[in-house]
Amino acid sequence: MKKLTTIASALALSFALSSAALAKETIALTVSTLDNPFFVSLKDGAQKKADELGYKLVVLDSQNDPAKELSNVEDLTVRGAKVLLINPTDSAAVGNAVAIANRNKIPVITLDRGAAKGDVVSHIASDNVAGGKMAGDFIAQKLGNGAKVIQLEGLAGTSAARERGEGFKQAVDEHKFAVLASQPADFDRTKGLNVTENLLASKGDVQAIFAQNDEMALGALRAIGAANKKVLVVGFDGTDDGVKAVKSGKLAATVAQQPELIGSLGVETADKILKGEKVEAKIPVALKVVTE
């Protein structure tokens, strides 16, 4: 009888430890879209760090839809997520998803894009304003003041699009660029192609295009090639495809973020929160201009 009691106690302890381990390992990540290579790299960085630290990472794709994002967060609260890493589809709309996590006492960390509302423990991102300015400064370095430029804007409502545009405007003002057009192409390669095609038809004297991400820049390059024009194109993100285009001489430059590091730092920060350690409200990730 004593032996049975000992075995039962050991099993109960084992079950308790297993339950504790299971509870510890659940970190959630919602990504705005996995159709964009940048966010795939972010996810990969998070996964690598989660594996290293012994956490289970649950990843859900919001497909650039705030309603899907909200549904994902509701699902993750039911699935017992201990920390929520969220890469918002829209900085304003994500406030509803953050509120759900707040109500369920789940700490929230935003990645790459911020949240306009809600209680966020930490925001991990590059300095998008500085990056936009760097892109404009590079154009001025190559073409001088007064260059005729077009800007391809990202997804309206995202902090990344707003901030990159703000930084580029600083360069526009400083270098007295003539902005022939500034239109959204939603961080999408195909839209970047289509918008650039239309703009080249009416703004044929453009000298440079700043695309707020590499996907739009690559689309713009295709449109420029089809129109047989010579236009300096600068992207943003430093994705594999973007860097390859720079190295092959097609893309003039890309302002490189480090998406894998953003994802990795997200999990690292979640780990600190779960251990009761203090974390910084803003964690910056360095940028650099890749030109060769």
mmCIF file of C-alpha atoms in Angstrom:
data_model
loop_
_atom_site.group_PDB
_atom_site.id
_atom_site.type_symbol
_atom_site.label_atom_id
_atom_site.label_comp_id
_atom_site.label_asym_id
_atom_site.label_seq_id
_atom_site.Cartn_x
_atom_site.Cartn_y
_atom_site.Cartn_z
ATOM 1 C CA MET A 1 0.000 0.000 0.000
ATOM 2 C CA LYS A 2 2.843 2.331 0.921
ATOM 3 C CA LYS A 3 4.522 1.492 -2.404
ATOM 4 C CA LEU A 4 1.323 2.312 -4.319
ATOM 5 C CA THR A 5 1.033 5.623 -2.474
ATOM 6 C CA THR A 6 4.636 6.469 -3.371
ATOM 7 C CA ILE A 7 4.000 5.632 -7.041
ATOM 8 C CA ALA A 8 0.801 7.695 -7.043
ATOM 9 C CA SER A 9 2.651 10.617 -5.473
ATOM 10 C CA ALA A 10 5.428 10.339 -8.064
ATOM 11 C CA LEU A 11 2.889 10.250 -10.890
ATOM 12 C CA ALA A 12 1.065 13.265 -9.475
ATOM 13 C CA LEU A 13 4.328 15.180 -9.191
ATOM 14 C CA SER A 14 5.310 14.169 -12.729
ATOM 15 C CA PHE A 15 1.905 15.307 -14.009
ATOM 16 C CA ALA A 16 2.217 18.612 -12.151
ATOM 17 C CA LEU A 17 5.683 19.195 -13.590
ATOM 18 C CA SER A 18 4.490 18.278 -17.075
ATOM 19 C CA SER A 19 1.557 20.670 -16.739
ATOM 20 C CA ALA A 20 3.877 23.431 -15.562
ATOM 21 C CA ALA A 21 6.210 22.802 -18.489
ATOM 22 C CA LEU A 22 3.276 22.813 -20.900
ATOM 23 C CA ALA A 23 2.007 26.077 -19.425
ATOM 24 C CA LYS A 24 5.447 27.642 -19.745
ATOM 25 C CA GLU A 25 6.005 26.676 -23.351
ATOM 26 C CA THR A 26 3.084 28.467 -24.985
ATOM 27 C CA ILE A 27 4.078 31.750 -26.625
ATOM 28 C CA ALA A 28 1.833 33.072 -29.401
ATOM 29 C CA LEU A 29 2.761 35.051 -32.495
ATOM 30 C CA THR A 30 0.269 36.650 -34.861
ATOM 31 C CA VAL A 31 1.782 37.940 -38.095
ATOM 32 C CA SER A 32 0.146 40.506 -40.388
ATOM 33 C CA THR A 33 0.813 38.333 -43.460
ATOM 34 C CA LEU A 34 3.048 35.396 -44.299
ATOM 35 C CA ASP A 35 2.811 36.289 -48.004
ATOM 36 C CA ASN A 36 5.567 38.842 -47.382
ATOM 37 C CA PRO A 37 9.129 37.425 -47.115
ATOM 38 C CA PHE A 38 9.997 39.998 -44.451
ATOM 39 C CA PHE A 39 7.428 38.591 -42.035
ATOM 40 C CA VAL A 40 8.400 35.008 -42.887
ATOM 41 C CA SER A 41 11.945 35.918 -41.757
ATOM 42 C CA LEU A 42 10.509 37.507 -38.601
ATOM 43 C CA LYS A 43 8.593 34.294 -37.871
ATOM 44 C CA ASP A 44 11.691 32.171 -38.533
ATOM 45 C CA GLY A 45 13.731 34.260 -36.092
ATOM 46 C CA ALA A 46 11.053 33.840 -33.433
ATOM 47 C CA GLN A 47 10.838 30.098 -34.047
ATOM 48 C CA LYS A 48 14.596 29.621 -33.805
ATOM 49 C CA LYS A 49 14.756 31.477 -30.474
ATOM 50 C CA ALA A 50 11.696 29.615 -29.134
ATOM 51 C CA ASP A 51 13.345 26.286 -29.976
ATOM 52 C CA GLU A 52 16.545 27.444 -28.301
ATOM 53 C CA LEU A 53 14.772 28.501 -25.104
ATOM 54 C CA GLY A 54 12.433 25.507 -24.975
ATOM 55 C CA TYR A 55 9.120 27.231 -25.732
ATOM 56 C CA LYS A 56 6.363 26.090 -28.034
ATOM 57 C CA LEU A 57 5.587 28.898 -30.484
ATOM 58 C CA VAL A 58 2.072 29.029 -31.934
ATOM 59 C CA VAL A 59 2.042 31.147 -35.123
ATOM 60 C CA LEU A 60 -1.122 32.440 -36.811
ATOM 61 C CA ASP A 61 -1.361 34.423 -40.074
ATOM 62 C CA SER A 62 -3.756 37.403 -40.010
ATOM 63 C CA GLN A 63 -3.694 37.721 -43.825
ATOM 64 C CA ASN A 64 -3.624 41.542 -43.626
ATOM 65 C CA ASP A 65 -7.182 41.450 -42.251
ATOM 66 C CA PRO A 66 -7.899 43.146 -38.875
ATOM 67 C CA ALA A 67 -10.990 40.935 -38.409
ATOM 68 C CA LYS A 68 -8.875 37.802 -38.908
ATOM 69 C CA GLU A 69 -6.296 39.249 -36.513
ATOM 70 C CA LEU A 70 -8.982 39.735 -33.854
ATOM 71 C CA SER A 71 -10.227 36.175 -34.375
ATOM 72 C CA ASN A 72 -6.648 34.859 -34.108
ATOM 73 C CA VAL A 73 -6.093 36.595 -30.767
ATOM 74 C CA GLU A 74 -9.417 35.299 -29.424
ATOM 75 C CA ASP A 75 -8.337 31.798 -30.470
ATOM 76 C CA LEU A 76 -4.937 32.165 -28.818
ATOM 77 C CA THR A 77 -6.430 33.231 -25.488
ATOM 78 C CA VAL A 78 -8.489 30.012 -25.484
ATOM 79 C CA ARG A 79 -5.388 27.990 -26.376
ATOM 80 C CA GLY A 80 -3.617 29.215 -23.252
ATOM 81 C CA ALA A 81 -1.003 31.579 -24.652
ATOM 82 C CA LYS A 82 1.106 33.052 -21.848
ATOM 83 C CA VAL A 83 2.530 35.958 -23.902
ATOM 84 C CA LEU A 84 1.259 37.450 -27.160
ATOM 85 C CA LEU A 85 3.705 38.667 -29.797
ATOM 86 C CA ILE A 86 1.771 40.632 -32.379
ATOM 87 C CA ASN A 87 2.807 42.145 -35.689
ATOM 88 C CA PRO A 88 -0.242 44.354 -36.351
ATOM 89 C CA THR A 89 -2.172 44.492 -39.615
ATOM 90 C CA ASP A 90 -3.183 48.061 -38.748
ATOM 91 C CA SER A 91 -1.890 50.169 -35.867
ATOM 92 C CA ALA A 92 -5.333 51.540 -34.961
ATOM 93 C CA ALA A 93 -7.459 48.432 -35.539
ATOM 94 C CA VAL A 94 -5.094 46.198 -33.567
ATOM 95 C CA GLY A 95 -6.216 48.014 -30.415
ATOM 96 C CA ASN A 96 -9.243 45.689 -30.282
ATOM 97 C CA ALA A 97 -7.020 42.601 -30.317
ATOM 98 C CA VAL A 98 -4.703 44.083 -27.694
ATOM 99 C CA ALA A 99 -7.743 44.822 -25.497
ATOM 100 C CA ILE A 100 -8.739 41.137 -25.581
ATOM 101 C CA ALA A 101 -5.250 40.109 -24.459
ATOM 102 C CA ASN A 102 -5.293 42.801 -21.749
ATOM 103 C CA ARG A 103 -8.639 41.525 -20.408
ATOM 104 C CA ASN A 104 -7.214 38.010 -20.250
ATOM 105 C CA LYS A 105 -4.071 39.248 -18.460
ATOM 106 C CA ILE A 106 -1.826 38.154 -21.340
ATOM 107 C CA PRO A 107 1.235 40.431 -21.767
ATOM 108 C CA VAL A 108 1.494 41.932 -25.267
ATOM 109 C CA ILE A 109 4.665 42.649 -27.258
ATOM 110 C CA THR A 110 4.347 44.424 -30.620
ATOM 111 C CA LEU A 111 6.809 43.647 -33.411
ATOM 112 C CA ASP A 112 7.811 45.961 -36.305
ATOM 113 C CA ARG A 113 4.497 47.875 -36.171
ATOM 114 C CA GLY A 114 3.102 49.569 -33.105
ATOM 115 C CA ALA A 115 -0.375 49.670 -31.571
ATOM 116 C CA ALA A 116 -2.168 53.011 -31.187
ATOM 117 C CA LYS A 117 -4.263 51.743 -28.249
ATOM 118 C CA GLY A 118 -4.042 49.182 -25.477
ATOM 119 C CA ASP A 119 -1.495 48.138 -22.890
ATOM 120 C CA VAL A 120 1.691 46.966 -24.626
ATOM 121 C CA VAL A 121 4.598 45.826 -22.444
ATOM 122 C CA SER A 122 7.284 46.282 -25.101
ATOM 123 C CA HIS A 123 7.584 47.412 -28.723
ATOM 124 C CA ILE A 124 10.415 45.945 -30.811
ATOM 125 C CA ALA A 125 11.140 47.642 -34.120
ATOM 126 C CA SER A 126 13.597 49.494 -36.262
ATOM 127 C CA ASP A 127 13.506 53.291 -36.287
ATOM 128 C CA ASN A 128 11.323 53.637 -39.362
ATOM 129 C CA VAL A 129 11.532 57.439 -39.358
ATOM 130 C CA ALA A 130 15.335 57.275 -39.436
ATOM 131 C CA GLY A 131 15.136 54.644 -42.174
ATOM 132 C CA GLY A 132 12.932 56.803 -44.399
ATOM 133 C CA LYS A 133 15.364 59.677 -43.961
ATOM 134 C CA MET A 134 18.300 57.384 -44.806
ATOM 135 C CA ALA A 135 16.601 56.378 -48.054
ATOM 136 C CA GLY A 136 16.076 60.023 -49.023
ATOM 137 C CA ASP A 137 19.633 60.960 -48.091
ATOM 138 C CA PHE A 138 20.936 58.154 -50.311
ATOM 139 C CA ILE A 139 18.916 59.479 -53.270
ATOM 140 C CA ALA A 140 20.333 62.970 -52.659
ATOM 141 C CA GLN A 141 23.837 61.515 -52.477
ATOM 142 C CA LYS A 142 23.368 59.938 -55.915
ATOM 143 C CA LEU A 143 21.286 62.581 -57.691
ATOM 144 C CA GLY A 144 21.845 65.771 -55.713
ATOM 145 C CA ASN A 145 19.268 68.259 -54.428
ATOM 146 C CA GLY A 146 16.100 68.930 -56.391
ATOM 147 C CA ALA A 147 15.743 65.372 -57.752
ATOM 148 C CA LYS A 148 12.358 64.374 -59.186
ATOM 149 C CA VAL A 149 11.031 61.511 -57.071
ATOM 150 C CA ILE A 150 8.070 59.219 -56.621
ATOM 151 C CA GLN A 151 7.192 57.467 -53.355
ATOM 152 C CA LEU A 152 5.394 54.132 -53.188
ATOM 153 C CA GLU A 153 3.620 54.053 -49.840
ATOM 154 C CA GLY A 154 2.914 50.981 -47.727
ATOM 155 C CA LEU A 155 -0.343 49.769 -46.234
ATOM 156 C CA ALA A 156 -2.379 52.721 -44.984
ATOM 157 C CA GLY A 157 -2.897 52.662 -41.224
ATOM 158 C CA THR A 158 0.340 50.874 -40.379
ATOM 159 C CA SER A 159 2.865 52.653 -38.212
ATOM 160 C CA ALA A 160 5.669 51.477 -40.542
ATOM 161 C CA ALA A 161 4.135 53.221 -43.570
ATOM 162 C CA ARG A 162 3.414 56.398 -41.635
ATOM 163 C CA GLU A 163 6.856 56.584 -40.048
ATOM 164 C CA ARG A 164 8.833 55.730 -43.192
ATOM 165 C CA GLY A 165 6.861 58.397 -45.018
ATOM 166 C CA GLU A 166 7.587 60.873 -42.238
ATOM 167 C CA GLY A 167 11.328 60.185 -42.449
ATOM 168 C CA PHE A 168 11.336 60.435 -46.234
ATOM 169 C CA LYS A 169 9.522 63.781 -46.009
ATOM 170 C CA GLN A 170 12.336 65.083 -43.813
ATOM 171 C CA ALA A 171 14.763 64.202 -46.621
ATOM 172 C CA VAL A 172 12.427 65.724 -49.231
ATOM 173 C CA ASP A 173 12.374 69.011 -47.340
ATOM 174 C CA GLU A 174 16.107 68.998 -46.671
ATOM 175 C CA HIS A 175 17.144 68.136 -50.225
ATOM 176 C CA LYS A 176 14.318 70.050 -51.938
ATOM 177 C CA PHE A 177 13.115 67.048 -53.937
ATOM 178 C CA ALA A 178 10.273 67.519 -56.399
ATOM 179 C CA VAL A 179 7.754 64.838 -55.386
ATOM 180 C CA LEU A 180 5.905 63.942 -58.593
ATOM 181 C CA ALA A 181 3.625 61.448 -56.838
ATOM 182 C CA SER A 182 3.209 59.550 -53.581
ATOM 183 C CA GLN A 183 0.750 56.663 -53.808
ATOM 184 C CA PRO A 184 -0.034 53.507 -51.822
ATOM 185 C CA ALA A 185 0.924 50.104 -53.199
ATOM 186 C CA ASP A 186 0.191 48.318 -49.899
ATOM 187 C CA PHE A 187 3.649 46.726 -49.384
ATOM 188 C CA ASP A 188 2.756 44.377 -52.280
ATOM 189 C CA ARG A 189 4.983 43.481 -55.258
ATOM 190 C CA THR A 190 2.189 43.214 -57.833
ATOM 191 C CA LYS A 191 0.636 46.487 -56.691
ATOM 192 C CA GLY A 192 4.085 48.079 -56.797
ATOM 193 C CA LEU A 193 4.339 46.992 -60.434
ATOM 194 C CA ASN A 194 0.871 48.246 -61.355
ATOM 195 C CA VAL A 195 1.120 51.596 -59.563
ATOM 196 C CA THR A 196 4.563 52.268 -61.056
ATOM 197 C CA GLU A 197 3.338 51.377 -64.554
ATOM 198 C CA ASN A 198 0.542 53.930 -64.235
ATOM 199 C CA LEU A 199 2.805 56.604 -62.776
ATOM 200 C CA LEU A 200 5.505 56.171 -65.421
ATOM 201 C CA ALA A 201 2.906 56.878 -68.099
ATOM 202 C CA SER A 202 2.231 60.339 -66.646
ATOM 203 C CA LYS A 203 5.455 61.071 -64.707
ATOM 204 C CA GLY A 204 8.028 59.913 -67.238
ATOM 205 C CA ASP A 205 10.694 62.381 -66.093
ATOM 206 C CA VAL A 206 11.023 60.745 -62.666
ATOM 207 C CA GLN A 207 14.634 60.202 -61.570
ATOM 208 C CA ALA A 208 14.177 58.116 -58.436
ATOM 209 C CA ILE A 209 11.568 55.980 -56.666
ATOM 210 C CA PHE A 210 11.524 55.337 -52.938
ATOM 211 C CA ALA A 211 9.467 52.242 -52.173
ATOM 212 C CA GLN A 212 8.594 51.795 -48.501
ATOM 213 C CA ASN A 213 9.434 48.087 -48.740
ATOM 214 C CA ASP A 214 11.453 45.792 -50.989
ATOM 215 C CA GLU A 215 8.404 44.020 -52.384
ATOM 216 C CA MET A 216 7.077 47.259 -53.908
ATOM 217 C CA ALA A 217 10.595 48.179 -55.055
ATOM 218 C CA LEU A 218 10.915 44.871 -56.929
ATOM 219 C CA GLY A 219 7.538 45.461 -58.560
ATOM 220 C CA ALA A 220 8.665 48.961 -59.554
ATOM 221 C CA LEU A 221 11.833 47.532 -61.135
ATOM 222 C CA ARG A 222 9.736 45.295 -63.382
ATOM 223 C CA ALA A 223 7.623 48.237 -64.501
ATOM 224 C CA ILE A 224 10.720 50.348 -65.180
ATOM 225 C CA GLY A 225 12.298 47.531 -67.196
ATOM 226 C CA ALA A 226 9.135 47.064 -69.260
ATOM 227 C CA ALA A 227 9.015 50.819 -69.965
ATOM 228 C CA ASN A 228 12.733 50.767 -70.898
ATOM 229 C CA LYS A 229 13.494 53.652 -68.540
ATOM 230 C CA LYS A 230 16.393 54.356 -66.209
ATOM 231 C CA VAL A 231 15.202 55.206 -62.694
ATOM 232 C CA LEU A 232 17.073 54.903 -59.386
ATOM 233 C CA VAL A 233 15.048 52.683 -57.016
ATOM 234 C CA VAL A 234 15.540 52.433 -53.247
ATOM 235 C CA GLY A 235 13.679 49.846 -51.174
ATOM 236 C CA PHE A 236 13.302 49.152 -47.469
ATOM 237 C CA ASP A 237 13.561 45.980 -45.332
ATOM 238 C CA GLY A 238 16.658 44.201 -46.631
ATOM 239 C CA THR A 239 14.807 41.006 -47.581
ATOM 240 C CA ASP A 240 16.728 38.248 -49.364
ATOM 241 C CA ASP A 241 15.183 39.200 -52.713
ATOM 242 C CA GLY A 242 15.867 42.878 -52.072
ATOM 243 C CA VAL A 243 19.533 42.313 -51.226
ATOM 244 C CA LYS A 244 19.944 40.016 -54.268
ATOM 245 C CA ALA A 245 18.516 42.774 -56.470
ATOM 246 C CA VAL A 246 21.029 45.231 -54.980
ATOM 247 C CA LYS A 247 23.946 42.851 -55.541
ATOM 248 C CA SER A 248 22.894 42.263 -59.153
ATOM 249 C CA GLY A 249 22.848 46.020 -59.779
ATOM 250 C CA LYS A 250 19.097 46.319 -60.375
ATOM 251 C CA LEU A 251 18.093 47.910 -57.061
ATOM 252 C CA ALA A 252 20.207 50.920 -56.083
ATOM 253 C CA ALA A 253 19.859 50.301 -52.338
ATOM 254 C CA THR A 254 17.671 48.931 -49.590
ATOM 255 C CA VAL A 255 17.407 50.180 -46.035
ATOM 256 C CA ALA A 256 17.961 46.885 -44.271
ATOM 257 C CA GLN A 257 16.089 45.899 -41.180
ATOM 258 C CA GLN A 258 16.799 42.671 -39.375
ATOM 259 C CA PRO A 259 13.462 40.826 -39.321
ATOM 260 C CA GLU A 260 14.931 37.623 -37.887
ATOM 261 C CA LEU A 261 16.412 39.617 -35.020
ATOM 262 C CA ILE A 262 13.061 41.357 -34.395
ATOM 263 C CA GLY A 263 11.375 37.945 -34.088
ATOM 264 C CA SER A 264 14.182 36.560 -31.950
ATOM 265 C CA LEU A 265 14.101 39.561 -29.604
ATOM 266 C CA GLY A 266 10.335 39.138 -29.327
ATOM 267 C CA VAL A 267 10.674 35.629 -27.902
ATOM 268 C CA GLU A 268 13.640 36.657 -25.763
ATOM 269 C CA THR A 269 11.560 39.492 -24.284
ATOM 270 C CA ALA A 270 8.619 37.139 -23.715
ATOM 271 C CA ASP A 271 10.968 34.808 -21.844
ATOM 272 C CA LYS A 272 12.064 37.657 -19.559
ATOM 273 C CA ILE A 273 8.443 38.636 -18.869
ATOM 274 C CA LEU A 274 7.545 35.059 -17.944
ATOM 275 C CA LYS A 275 10.506 34.980 -15.568
ATOM 276 C CA GLY A 276 9.318 38.186 -13.904
ATOM 277 C CA GLU A 277 12.213 40.262 -15.216
ATOM 278 C CA LYS A 278 11.900 43.908 -16.220
ATOM 279 C CA VAL A 279 11.917 44.706 -19.953
ATOM 280 C CA GLU A 280 12.355 47.948 -21.902
ATOM 281 C CA ALA A 281 9.200 49.618 -23.255
ATOM 282 C CA LYS A 282 10.962 50.190 -26.583
ATOM 283 C CA ILE A 283 13.673 47.949 -27.998
ATOM 284 C CA PRO A 284 15.323 49.400 -31.133
ATOM 285 C CA VAL A 285 16.814 47.247 -33.891
ATOM 286 C CA ALA A 286 19.628 48.772 -35.948
ATOM 287 C CA LEU A 287 19.270 49.763 -39.615
ATOM 288 C CA LYS A 288 21.825 50.041 -42.411
ATOM 289 C CA VAL A 289 21.773 51.053 -46.081
ATOM 290 C CA VAL A 290 22.803 48.134 -48.305
ATOM 291 C CA THR A 291 24.290 49.373 -51.572
ATOM 292 C CA GLU A 292 26.349 46.450 -52.883
#
